[in-house]
Short mmCIF file of C-alpha atoms in Angstrom, two decimals:
data_model
loop_
_atom_site.label_atom_id
_atom_site.label_comp_id
_atom_site.label_asym_id
_atom_site.label_seq_id
_atom_site.Cartn_x
_atom_site.Cartn_y
_atom_site.Cartn_z
CA MET A 1 -12.26 38.96 -49.14
CA THR A 2 -10.32 38.55 -45.92
CA GLN A 3 -9.85 41.17 -43.24
CA PRO A 4 -6.29 42.10 -42.18
CA ARG A 5 -5.30 40.16 -39.06
CA ASP A 6 -3.09 41.28 -36.22
CA PRO A 7 -0.42 38.58 -35.66
CA ASP A 8 0.44 39.88 -32.21
CA ALA A 9 -3.19 39.64 -31.06
CA ILE A 10 -3.41 36.10 -32.37
CA ILE A 11 -0.16 35.13 -30.66
CA ALA A 12 -1.25 36.71 -27.37
CA THR A 13 -4.57 34.85 -27.43
CA TRP A 14 -2.87 31.58 -28.37
CA LEU A 15 -0.39 32.02 -25.52
CA ASP A 16 -3.12 32.65 -22.97
CA ASP A 17 -4.94 29.48 -23.91
CA GLY A 18 -4.08 26.34 -22.03
CA PRO A 19 -4.27 24.97 -18.52
CA ILE A 20 -3.53 27.28 -15.61
CA ASP A 21 -4.35 25.11 -12.57
CA LEU A 22 -1.88 22.48 -11.38
CA PRO A 23 -3.84 19.20 -11.19
CA ALA A 24 -4.56 17.87 -7.70
CA ASP A 25 -2.82 14.58 -8.54
CA THR A 26 0.43 16.41 -9.27
CA ARG A 27 0.16 18.41 -6.06
CA ARG A 28 -0.38 15.22 -4.13
CA ALA A 29 2.54 13.51 -5.87
CA ILE A 30 4.80 16.39 -4.90
CA VAL A 31 3.69 16.40 -1.27
CA VAL A 32 4.01 12.62 -0.96
CA GLY A 33 7.41 12.79 -2.65
CA LEU A 34 8.75 15.16 0.00
CA ARG A 35 8.94 12.33 2.48
CA THR A 36 11.41 10.39 0.36
CA GLN A 37 13.71 13.20 -0.68
CA PRO A 38 17.08 13.51 1.04
CA ARG A 39 17.77 17.15 1.85
CA ALA A 40 20.88 19.19 1.31
CA ARG A 41 22.84 20.22 4.35
CA ARG A 42 22.60 23.82 5.40
CA MET A 43 26.06 25.42 5.52
CA ALA A 44 25.18 27.92 8.24
CA ILE A 45 28.61 28.07 9.87
CA LEU A 46 30.53 28.68 6.67
CA ARG A 47 28.07 31.18 5.31
CA GLY A 48 29.69 34.47 4.52
CA MET A 49 33.21 33.24 5.20
CA PRO A 50 35.76 33.94 2.49
CA VAL A 51 37.01 30.68 1.05
CA ASN A 52 40.37 30.78 -0.68
CA PRO A 53 42.54 27.85 -1.80
CA LEU A 54 44.82 28.08 1.25
CA SER A 55 41.96 27.99 3.75
CA ARG A 56 40.41 25.08 1.85
CA PHE A 57 43.71 23.21 2.06
CA LEU A 58 44.07 23.93 5.77
CA ALA A 59 40.50 22.83 6.45
CA ALA A 60 41.03 19.60 4.51
CA ALA A 61 44.30 18.94 6.32
CA ALA A 62 42.63 19.51 9.70
CA ILE A 63 39.86 17.07 8.84
CA VAL A 64 42.36 14.42 7.69
CA LEU A 65 44.40 14.82 10.87
CA ALA A 66 41.31 14.64 13.06
CA VAL A 67 39.95 11.53 11.35
CA GLY A 68 43.38 9.88 11.36
CA GLY A 69 43.94 10.63 15.02
CA LEU A 70 40.53 9.33 15.98
CA SER A 71 41.08 6.14 13.97
CA ILE A 72 44.42 5.48 15.64
CA PHE A 73 42.86 6.08 19.05
CA VAL A 74 39.98 3.70 18.37
CA LEU A 75 42.19 0.97 16.89
CA SER A 76 44.65 1.16 19.75
CA ASN A 77 41.88 0.70 22.32
CA ARG A 78 39.79 -1.93 20.57
CA GLY A 79 39.11 -5.11 22.53
CA SER A 80 41.87 -4.92 25.13
CA GLY A 81 41.78 -4.39 28.85
CA PRO A 82 39.23 -2.82 31.11
CA GLY A 83 39.69 0.59 29.51
CA ALA A 84 38.78 -0.64 26.05
CA LEU A 85 35.99 1.02 24.15
CA PRO A 86 32.87 -1.09 24.01
CA THR A 87 32.42 -3.00 20.79
CA PRO A 88 29.23 -1.91 19.11
CA SER A 89 26.55 -4.53 19.45
CA PRO A 90 24.91 -5.63 16.23
CA ALA A 91 22.04 -3.29 15.57
CA VAL A 92 18.64 -4.57 14.59
CA SER A 93 18.27 -3.52 10.99
CA ILE A 94 14.85 -2.58 9.81
CA ALA A 95 15.94 -0.89 6.63
CA PRO A 96 14.21 -2.31 3.58
CA SER A 97 16.29 -4.49 1.30
CA PRO A 98 15.93 -4.01 -2.44
CA SER A 99 14.09 -7.29 -2.85
CA ALA A 100 11.92 -7.25 0.23
CA PRO A 101 9.44 -4.83 1.75
CA PRO A 102 10.47 -3.15 4.99
CA THR A 103 10.05 -5.24 8.11
CA ALA A 104 9.26 -3.89 11.53
CA SER A 105 11.11 -5.17 14.54
CA PRO A 106 10.55 -4.48 18.19
CA SER A 107 13.00 -1.78 19.18
CA ALA A 108 14.56 -0.96 22.52
CA ASP A 109 12.78 0.65 25.42
CA PRO A 110 10.77 3.80 24.70
CA LEU A 111 12.45 7.15 25.02
CA ASP A 112 12.51 8.97 28.33
CA THR A 113 9.19 10.78 28.65
CA ALA A 114 9.83 12.52 31.96
CA THR A 115 9.71 15.94 30.35
CA TRP A 116 6.95 15.19 27.87
CA LYS A 117 3.78 17.24 27.92
CA THR A 118 0.34 15.60 28.02
CA TYR A 119 -2.23 16.56 25.43
CA VAL A 120 -5.91 15.65 25.83
CA SER A 121 -8.07 15.04 22.79
CA SER A 122 -11.70 15.09 23.80
CA ARG A 123 -12.59 14.93 20.11
CA TYR A 124 -10.99 11.50 19.73
CA GLY A 125 -11.17 10.26 23.33
CA PHE A 126 -7.57 9.88 24.42
CA SER A 127 -4.69 11.62 26.06
CA ILE A 128 -1.17 11.40 24.69
CA ALA A 129 2.13 13.05 25.52
CA HIS A 130 4.65 14.68 23.21
CA PRO A 131 8.20 15.95 23.71
CA ALA A 132 8.52 19.36 25.30
CA GLY A 133 9.00 22.00 22.65
CA TRP A 134 6.93 20.28 20.02
CA ALA A 135 4.05 22.33 18.64
CA GLU A 136 0.50 21.08 19.10
CA VAL A 137 -1.74 21.34 16.03
CA PRO A 138 -5.28 20.41 17.12
CA ALA A 139 -7.68 18.75 14.72
CA ASP A 140 -10.21 21.09 13.17
CA HIS A 141 -12.76 18.44 12.17
CA ASP A 142 -13.51 14.74 12.62
CA TRP A 143 -11.26 12.46 10.59
CA ALA A 144 -12.99 10.48 7.85
CA LEU A 145 -12.09 8.59 4.70
CA PRO A 146 -11.59 9.37 1.92
CA ALA A 147 -11.61 13.11 2.59
CA ASP A 148 -8.77 12.94 5.11
CA ALA A 149 -6.64 10.26 3.50
CA ASP A 150 -3.91 12.77 2.75
CA TRP A 151 -1.29 12.65 5.50
CA LEU A 152 -1.28 16.45 5.65
CA ASN A 153 -4.97 16.60 6.50
CA THR A 154 -6.07 18.86 9.34
CA ALA A 155 -8.35 16.32 11.01
CA THR A 156 -5.66 14.73 13.18
CA GLU A 157 -4.21 15.86 16.46
CA SER A 158 -0.68 16.62 15.27
CA PHE A 159 2.59 17.35 16.99
CA LYS A 160 5.45 19.02 15.14
CA ALA A 161 9.06 18.96 16.18
CA PRO A 162 10.85 22.31 16.37
CA GLY A 163 11.41 23.36 12.78
CA GLY A 164 8.57 21.13 11.61
CA ALA A 165 10.79 18.38 10.19
CA VAL A 166 9.03 15.60 12.13
CA ARG A 167 5.28 15.31 12.46
CA VAL A 168 3.38 12.81 14.56
CA SER A 169 -0.40 12.51 14.21
CA ALA A 170 -2.97 10.78 16.40
CA TRP A 171 -6.68 10.31 15.88
CA SER A 172 -9.46 7.76 16.08
CA VAL A 173 -12.37 6.72 13.92
CA SER A 174 -15.36 4.47 14.40
CA ILE A 175 -15.17 1.33 12.30
CA HIS A 176 -18.07 0.09 10.27
CA PRO A 177 -19.40 -3.08 11.93
CA ALA A 178 -19.12 -4.98 8.65
CA GLU A 179 -15.36 -4.60 8.85
CA LEU A 180 -15.07 -6.52 12.10
CA LEU A 181 -13.85 -9.72 10.51
CA ASP A 182 -11.46 -12.35 11.84
CA ARG A 183 -8.52 -9.96 11.81
CA PRO A 184 -10.24 -6.60 11.92
CA THR A 185 -7.22 -4.38 12.39
CA LEU A 186 -5.14 -5.63 9.47
CA THR A 187 -8.26 -6.00 7.35
CA TRP A 188 -9.19 -2.37 7.89
CA ILE A 189 -5.62 -1.24 7.23
CA ALA A 190 -5.29 -3.30 4.07
CA ASN A 191 -8.71 -2.61 2.59
CA ALA A 192 -9.93 0.73 3.80
CA TYR A 193 -6.97 2.77 4.97
CA CYS A 194 -3.67 1.93 3.36
CA PRO A 195 -4.67 2.23 -0.32
CA LEU A 196 -5.74 5.82 0.27
CA ASN A 197 -2.98 6.88 2.63
CA THR A 198 0.33 5.10 2.28
CA THR A 199 2.27 2.29 0.64
CA PRO A 200 3.00 -0.62 0.31
CA CYS A 201 -0.26 -2.29 1.33
CA ASP A 202 0.67 -5.89 0.68
CA ARG A 203 2.38 -8.30 3.08
CA LEU A 204 1.36 -6.21 6.05
CA GLU A 205 1.91 -9.05 8.50
CA SER A 206 5.61 -9.25 7.66
CA ARG A 207 5.99 -5.59 8.59
CA THR A 208 3.86 -5.64 11.72
CA VAL A 209 4.83 -6.03 15.34
CA ALA A 210 2.50 -6.40 18.28
CA VAL A 211 2.27 -3.41 20.61
CA THR A 212 -0.05 -2.29 23.38
CA MET A 213 -1.67 1.00 24.20
CA ASP A 214 -3.22 1.54 27.65
CA GLY A 215 -3.47 -2.25 27.95
CA HIS A 216 -5.08 -2.76 24.56
CA PRO A 217 -3.30 -4.89 21.92
CA GLY A 218 -2.53 -3.35 18.58
CA SER A 219 -0.30 -3.43 15.53
CA LEU A 220 2.64 -1.25 14.65
CA VAL A 221 3.23 -1.27 10.91
CA GLN A 222 6.24 0.06 9.06
CA PHE A 223 5.41 1.49 5.66
CA ALA A 224 7.84 2.80 3.08
CA ASN A 225 7.65 6.41 4.21
CA ASP A 226 5.96 6.31 7.59
CA THR A 227 5.33 4.20 10.67
CA GLN A 228 1.84 3.84 12.10
CA ALA A 229 0.29 2.08 15.09
CA PHE A 230 -3.33 0.88 15.12
CA PHE A 231 -5.52 -0.15 18.06
CA LEU A 232 -9.08 -1.36 17.68
CA VAL A 233 -10.96 -0.75 20.92
CA ASP A 234 -14.74 -1.16 21.20
CA GLY A 235 -15.30 -0.72 17.47
CA ARG A 236 -13.08 2.34 17.24
CA MET A 237 -9.66 2.47 15.58
CA TYR A 238 -7.02 4.59 17.29
CA VAL A 239 -4.08 5.54 15.07
CA VAL A 240 -0.71 7.09 15.87
CA ALA A 241 1.52 7.88 12.89
CA CYS A 242 4.93 9.39 12.29
CA TRP A 243 5.27 10.62 8.74
CA ARG A 244 8.89 9.81 8.10
CA PRO A 245 10.82 6.70 7.04
CA ASP A 246 12.36 5.00 10.04
CA ASN A 247 15.89 5.73 8.85
CA ASP A 248 15.23 9.34 7.90
CA PRO A 249 17.94 11.69 9.24
CA SER A 250 15.31 13.96 10.76
CA VAL A 251 14.30 11.23 13.25
CA THR A 252 17.79 10.04 14.12
CA LYS A 253 17.75 11.95 17.38
CA TYR A 254 14.60 10.02 18.35
CA SER A 255 16.20 6.68 17.36
CA GLY A 256 13.90 6.33 14.36
CA THR A 257 10.18 6.49 13.83
CA ILE A 258 9.43 3.05 15.26
CA ARG A 259 10.89 3.95 18.61
CA LEU A 260 9.28 7.38 18.47
CA VAL A 261 5.82 5.95 17.78
CA GLN A 262 6.30 3.32 20.47
CA THR A 263 7.14 6.06 22.91
CA TYR A 264 4.11 8.10 21.94
CA ILE A 265 1.76 5.15 22.43
CA SER A 266 3.39 4.33 25.76
CA THR A 267 2.00 7.67 26.99
CA MET A 268 -1.44 7.21 25.44
CA HIS A 269 -4.57 6.58 27.54
CA LEU A 270 -8.20 6.34 26.56
CA LEU A 271 -10.58 8.79 28.20
CA PRO A 272 -13.27 7.15 30.37
CA GLY A 273 -16.09 8.92 28.59
CA GLY A 274 -14.87 8.04 25.11
CA PRO A 275 -14.61 10.50 22.25
CA ALA A 276 -16.84 13.51 21.83
CA SER A 277 -17.87 12.25 18.39
CA ALA A 278 -18.46 8.53 18.04
CA ALA A 279 -20.40 8.34 14.79
CA PRO A 280 -19.12 5.72 12.33
CA THR A 281 -17.14 7.52 9.67
CA SER A 282 -15.04 4.80 8.13
CA PRO A 283 -16.40 3.27 4.93
CA GLY A 284 -17.26 -0.39 4.86
CA PRO A 285 -14.93 -3.03 3.42
CA SER A 286 -14.44 -2.88 -0.31
CA MET M 1 3.85 35.40 4.58
CA ARG M 2 5.68 33.73 1.70
CA THR M 3 9.08 34.50 3.18
CA ARG M 4 8.03 32.98 6.48
CA LEU M 5 6.83 29.86 4.69
CA VAL M 6 10.13 29.62 2.83
CA GLU M 7 12.05 29.90 6.11
CA GLN M 8 9.91 27.22 7.73
CA ALA M 9 10.26 24.95 4.71
CA ARG M 10 14.01 25.55 4.64
CA ASP M 11 14.11 24.32 8.24
CA GLY M 12 12.32 21.13 7.23
CA ASP M 13 8.63 21.96 7.64
CA ASP M 14 6.94 20.01 4.86
CA VAL M 15 3.55 21.51 5.68
CA ALA M 16 4.97 24.95 4.96
CA PHE M 17 6.45 23.64 1.72
CA ALA M 18 3.08 22.17 0.77
CA ALA M 19 1.65 25.66 1.25
CA LEU M 20 4.30 27.00 -1.13
CA VAL M 21 3.26 24.37 -3.65
CA ASP M 22 -0.28 25.66 -3.33
CA LEU M 23 0.88 29.25 -3.79
CA ASP M 24 3.27 28.77 -6.70
CA GLY M 25 2.07 25.53 -8.30
CA ASP M 26 -0.43 27.05 -10.70
CA LEU M 27 1.95 29.62 -12.15
CA CYS M 28 4.73 27.06 -12.45
CA TYR M 29 2.40 24.72 -14.28
CA ALA M 30 1.17 27.45 -16.60
CA ILE M 31 4.76 28.36 -17.47
CA ALA M 32 5.87 24.75 -17.92
CA TYR M 33 2.91 23.91 -20.14
CA ARG M 34 3.56 26.89 -22.37
CA ILE M 35 7.23 26.04 -22.73
CA LEU M 36 6.66 22.34 -23.40
CA ARG M 37 3.16 22.49 -24.98
CA ASP M 38 2.37 19.14 -23.35
CA VAL M 39 0.25 18.56 -20.26
CA GLU M 40 1.97 15.46 -18.91
CA ARG M 41 5.48 16.68 -19.50
CA ALA M 42 4.58 19.97 -17.87
CA GLN M 43 3.30 18.11 -14.82
CA ASP M 44 6.51 16.09 -14.69
CA ALA M 45 8.62 19.23 -14.96
CA VAL M 46 6.70 20.97 -12.16
CA GLN M 47 7.00 17.91 -9.94
CA GLN M 48 10.73 17.65 -10.59
CA ALA M 49 11.23 21.34 -9.92
CA PHE M 50 9.39 21.28 -6.60
CA LEU M 51 11.09 18.13 -5.37
CA LEU M 52 14.48 19.56 -6.28
CA ALA M 53 13.50 22.78 -4.53
CA TRP M 54 12.65 20.81 -1.39
CA ARG M 55 16.01 19.01 -1.53
CA GLU M 56 18.07 22.12 -2.16
CA LEU M 57 16.10 24.62 -0.11
CA PRO M 58 18.48 24.42 2.89
CA ARG M 59 21.11 25.96 0.60
CA LEU M 60 18.98 28.94 -0.37
CA ARG M 61 20.56 31.82 1.50
CA ASP M 62 17.96 34.52 0.91
CA PRO M 63 14.32 33.43 1.34
CA GLU M 64 13.25 36.55 -0.55
CA ARG M 65 14.84 35.04 -3.66
CA PHE M 66 12.71 31.91 -3.52
CA SER M 67 10.47 32.74 -6.48
CA PRO M 68 13.19 33.45 -9.07
CA TRP M 69 15.18 30.53 -7.71
CA LEU M 70 12.17 28.22 -8.10
CA ARG M 71 11.57 29.49 -11.64
CA ARG M 72 15.17 28.74 -12.51
CA LEU M 73 14.69 25.17 -11.27
CA LEU M 74 11.47 24.98 -13.26
CA VAL M 75 13.02 26.22 -16.49
CA ASN M 76 15.88 23.75 -16.09
CA ALA M 77 13.35 20.98 -15.46
CA CYS M 78 11.61 21.98 -18.69
CA TYR M 79 14.92 21.81 -20.56
CA GLU M 80 15.47 18.35 -19.12
CA GLU M 81 11.99 17.24 -20.13
CA HIS M 82 12.64 18.56 -23.61
CA ARG M 83 15.92 16.63 -23.86
CA ARG M 84 14.28 13.47 -22.57
CA HIS M 85 11.50 13.55 -25.11
CA ARG M 86 13.31 15.14 -28.04
CA ARG M 87 13.01 12.09 -30.26
CA TRP M 88 9.32 11.87 -29.54
CA SER M 89 8.58 15.53 -30.05
CA SER M 90 10.31 15.54 -33.43
CA ARG M 91 7.83 13.01 -34.71
CA ILE M 92 4.66 13.65 -32.75
CA TRP M 93 2.75 16.91 -32.71
CA ALA M 94 0.87 17.97 -29.63
CA LEU M 95 -2.84 17.65 -30.21
CA PRO M 96 -5.08 20.60 -29.49
CA VAL M 97 -6.97 18.53 -26.90
CA ASP M 98 -4.04 19.18 -24.57
CA GLY M 99 -5.54 22.50 -23.61
CA PRO M 100 -8.98 24.01 -23.65
CA ILE M 101 -10.12 25.17 -27.04
CA SER M 102 -10.22 28.93 -27.13
CA ALA M 103 -13.57 30.59 -27.27
CA ASP M 104 -11.88 33.53 -28.94
CA PRO M 105 -12.75 33.48 -32.66
CA THR M 106 -9.58 35.41 -33.55
CA VAL M 107 -7.60 32.19 -33.08
CA SER M 108 -8.76 29.47 -35.39
CA VAL M 109 -7.74 25.84 -35.19
CA ASP M 110 -5.42 26.54 -38.14
CA ASP M 111 -3.84 29.44 -36.26
CA ARG M 112 -3.31 27.28 -33.24
CA ASP M 113 -1.77 24.52 -35.29
CA THR M 114 0.47 26.98 -37.12
CA LEU M 115 1.65 28.59 -33.90
CA ASP M 116 2.17 25.25 -32.17
CA ARG M 117 4.36 24.07 -35.03
CA ALA M 118 6.31 27.30 -35.21
CA PHE M 119 6.78 27.36 -31.45
CA LEU M 120 7.97 23.77 -31.27
CA ARG M 121 10.59 24.58 -33.90
CA LEU M 122 12.12 27.06 -31.46
CA SER M 123 14.75 25.89 -29.00
CA PRO M 124 13.56 25.48 -25.41
CA GLN M 125 15.82 28.40 -24.49
CA HIS M 126 13.91 30.67 -26.88
CA ARG M 127 10.58 29.33 -25.71
CA ALA M 128 11.43 29.89 -22.05
CA VAL M 129 12.36 33.52 -22.59
CA PHE M 130 9.23 34.13 -24.66
CA VAL M 131 6.89 32.53 -22.09
CA LEU M 132 8.53 34.17 -19.07
CA HIS M 133 8.17 37.58 -20.67
CA HIS M 134 4.90 37.43 -22.55
CA HIS M 135 2.95 35.06 -20.29
CA ALA M 136 4.46 35.44 -16.82
CA GLY M 137 5.14 39.14 -17.41
CA LEU M 138 8.63 39.07 -15.94
CA PRO M 139 11.08 41.90 -16.66
CA LEU M 140 14.06 41.15 -18.85
CA ALA M 141 16.56 41.47 -15.99
CA GLU M 142 14.77 38.84 -13.94
CA ILE M 143 14.51 36.54 -16.94
CA ALA M 144 18.23 36.94 -17.49
CA GLU M 145 18.83 35.84 -13.90
CA ILE M 146 16.47 32.88 -14.23
CA VAL M 147 17.90 31.51 -17.46
CA GLY M 148 21.46 32.50 -16.62
CA VAL M 149 22.32 34.65 -19.64
CA PRO M 150 22.98 38.38 -20.15
CA VAL M 151 20.04 40.72 -20.70
CA GLY M 152 21.22 41.27 -24.28
CA THR M 153 20.89 37.57 -24.98
CA VAL M 154 17.39 37.60 -23.51
CA LYS M 155 16.42 40.45 -25.84
CA SER M 156 17.89 38.61 -28.80
CA ARG M 157 16.04 35.39 -28.00
CA LEU M 158 12.80 37.28 -27.45
CA HIS M 159 13.18 39.05 -30.77
CA HIS M 160 13.89 35.82 -32.59
CA ALA M 161 10.94 34.00 -31.00
CA ILE M 162 8.35 36.68 -31.67
CA ASN M 163 9.56 37.12 -35.25
CA ALA M 164 9.31 33.40 -35.89
CA LEU M 165 5.74 33.29 -34.60
CA ARG M 166 4.70 36.42 -36.51
CA ALA M 167 6.23 35.06 -39.69
CA ALA M 168 4.32 31.82 -39.29
CA ILE M 169 1.00 33.64 -38.88
CA VAL M 170 1.68 35.99 -41.80
CA ALA M 171 2.71 33.11 -44.06
CA ASP M 172 -0.39 31.18 -43.06
CA SER M 173 -2.59 34.21 -43.80
CA GLN M 174 -1.01 34.59 -47.25
CA VAL M 175 -1.70 30.96 -48.03
CA ASP M 176 -5.31 31.43 -46.96
CA SER M 177 -5.66 34.53 -49.15
CA THR M 178 -4.24 32.74 -52.17
CA GLU M 179 -6.53 29.78 -51.66
CA ALA M 180 -9.50 32.15 -51.30
CA ARG M 181 -8.64 33.90 -54.59
CA LEU M 182 -8.23 30.60 -56.43
CA ALA M 183 -11.56 29.41 -55.10
#
């Protein structure tokens, strides 16, 4: 003997079953993926304007005339006489080729920092300057692995460009003495830091250039989606990172992330008293 | 709060967008899973929807419309996932281990299997309308906007979907009754 069953109740219960929380791995994949996504252009000027076929034709014709006129002007002035336009010098390309990982190259002089504002991090024991108008986002706890491996962690002293499209982070962490091997900086990056934070982690040397911070030698490494500089001073690693690919449109006005990071570290100085918290927080070598 | 985050994300603030992922991720995942009945494909669909949202957000004119706009991207991502795995899904049934087993005794394993099979026989368009209405609780007009069809079509799809599921349960119950009598 079976009791009558309510199909709608069964369907409702069946529909409610199932996962309801987006897994952390998927969240992380989305957030990491943001750095590699080209963004659509915002059509602010044309917004709200009526667009009919005639106005489209006129706009297209104006663009063609402008481009054509500019081309003729450039061609007519190329390479002749003292009034000629300068020929563009070959740019140093640091864009990754399909078959090779990205390579870092020393770029031109740092940006002009005359108007930059100095920020002091007593937590991490340094001062550093950032462009005027950038927002300061102070760290709310001491940086440590693996808890703060995510680039959007809140343990770094961060600086956000107006609109938030570019973010530069700076922090420091004591290094476990066992990690002080022959090449401690690259060893720590390759073994302890990179696998949790960024990619690719192989062939670091081919993507590294030597830099200095407050007289201390360090390494500037170009990763696929970010550029980071590392300085090991008295058993403590100081890191400055810009979380964008070097050729990302959002950093074009700063001449790319390599030049931006170089400029940041050119303003960086260690505090005489060291950081407020100097306890070792980095895990040992794996 | 949400509108402000959308505006910041539209201007390029990825931290604000990450906050939107935190706010909307769970519901998007719940919807995607129920449309696709597959954990991994649902995760892929949610990821695709959010990354597309990040790319296209500068074109969103009204930040207040972010949620229905995001759901439209999500539903389209589910359609795409369905197309991509159509050959697989026609041969492989989702196992009940994909989701937690219900503690509710009114839904037996047989019920679940019956409903899963009946649901997977529906088109993704029918599934989306059914899930958006009966799980997400959205009104028909908003569903029509999300899936891009008239309200009448939404009603029709909803009617078809619920009838198909009811019929499957009723048929299954009749089979059980017959087997019980024979035993």
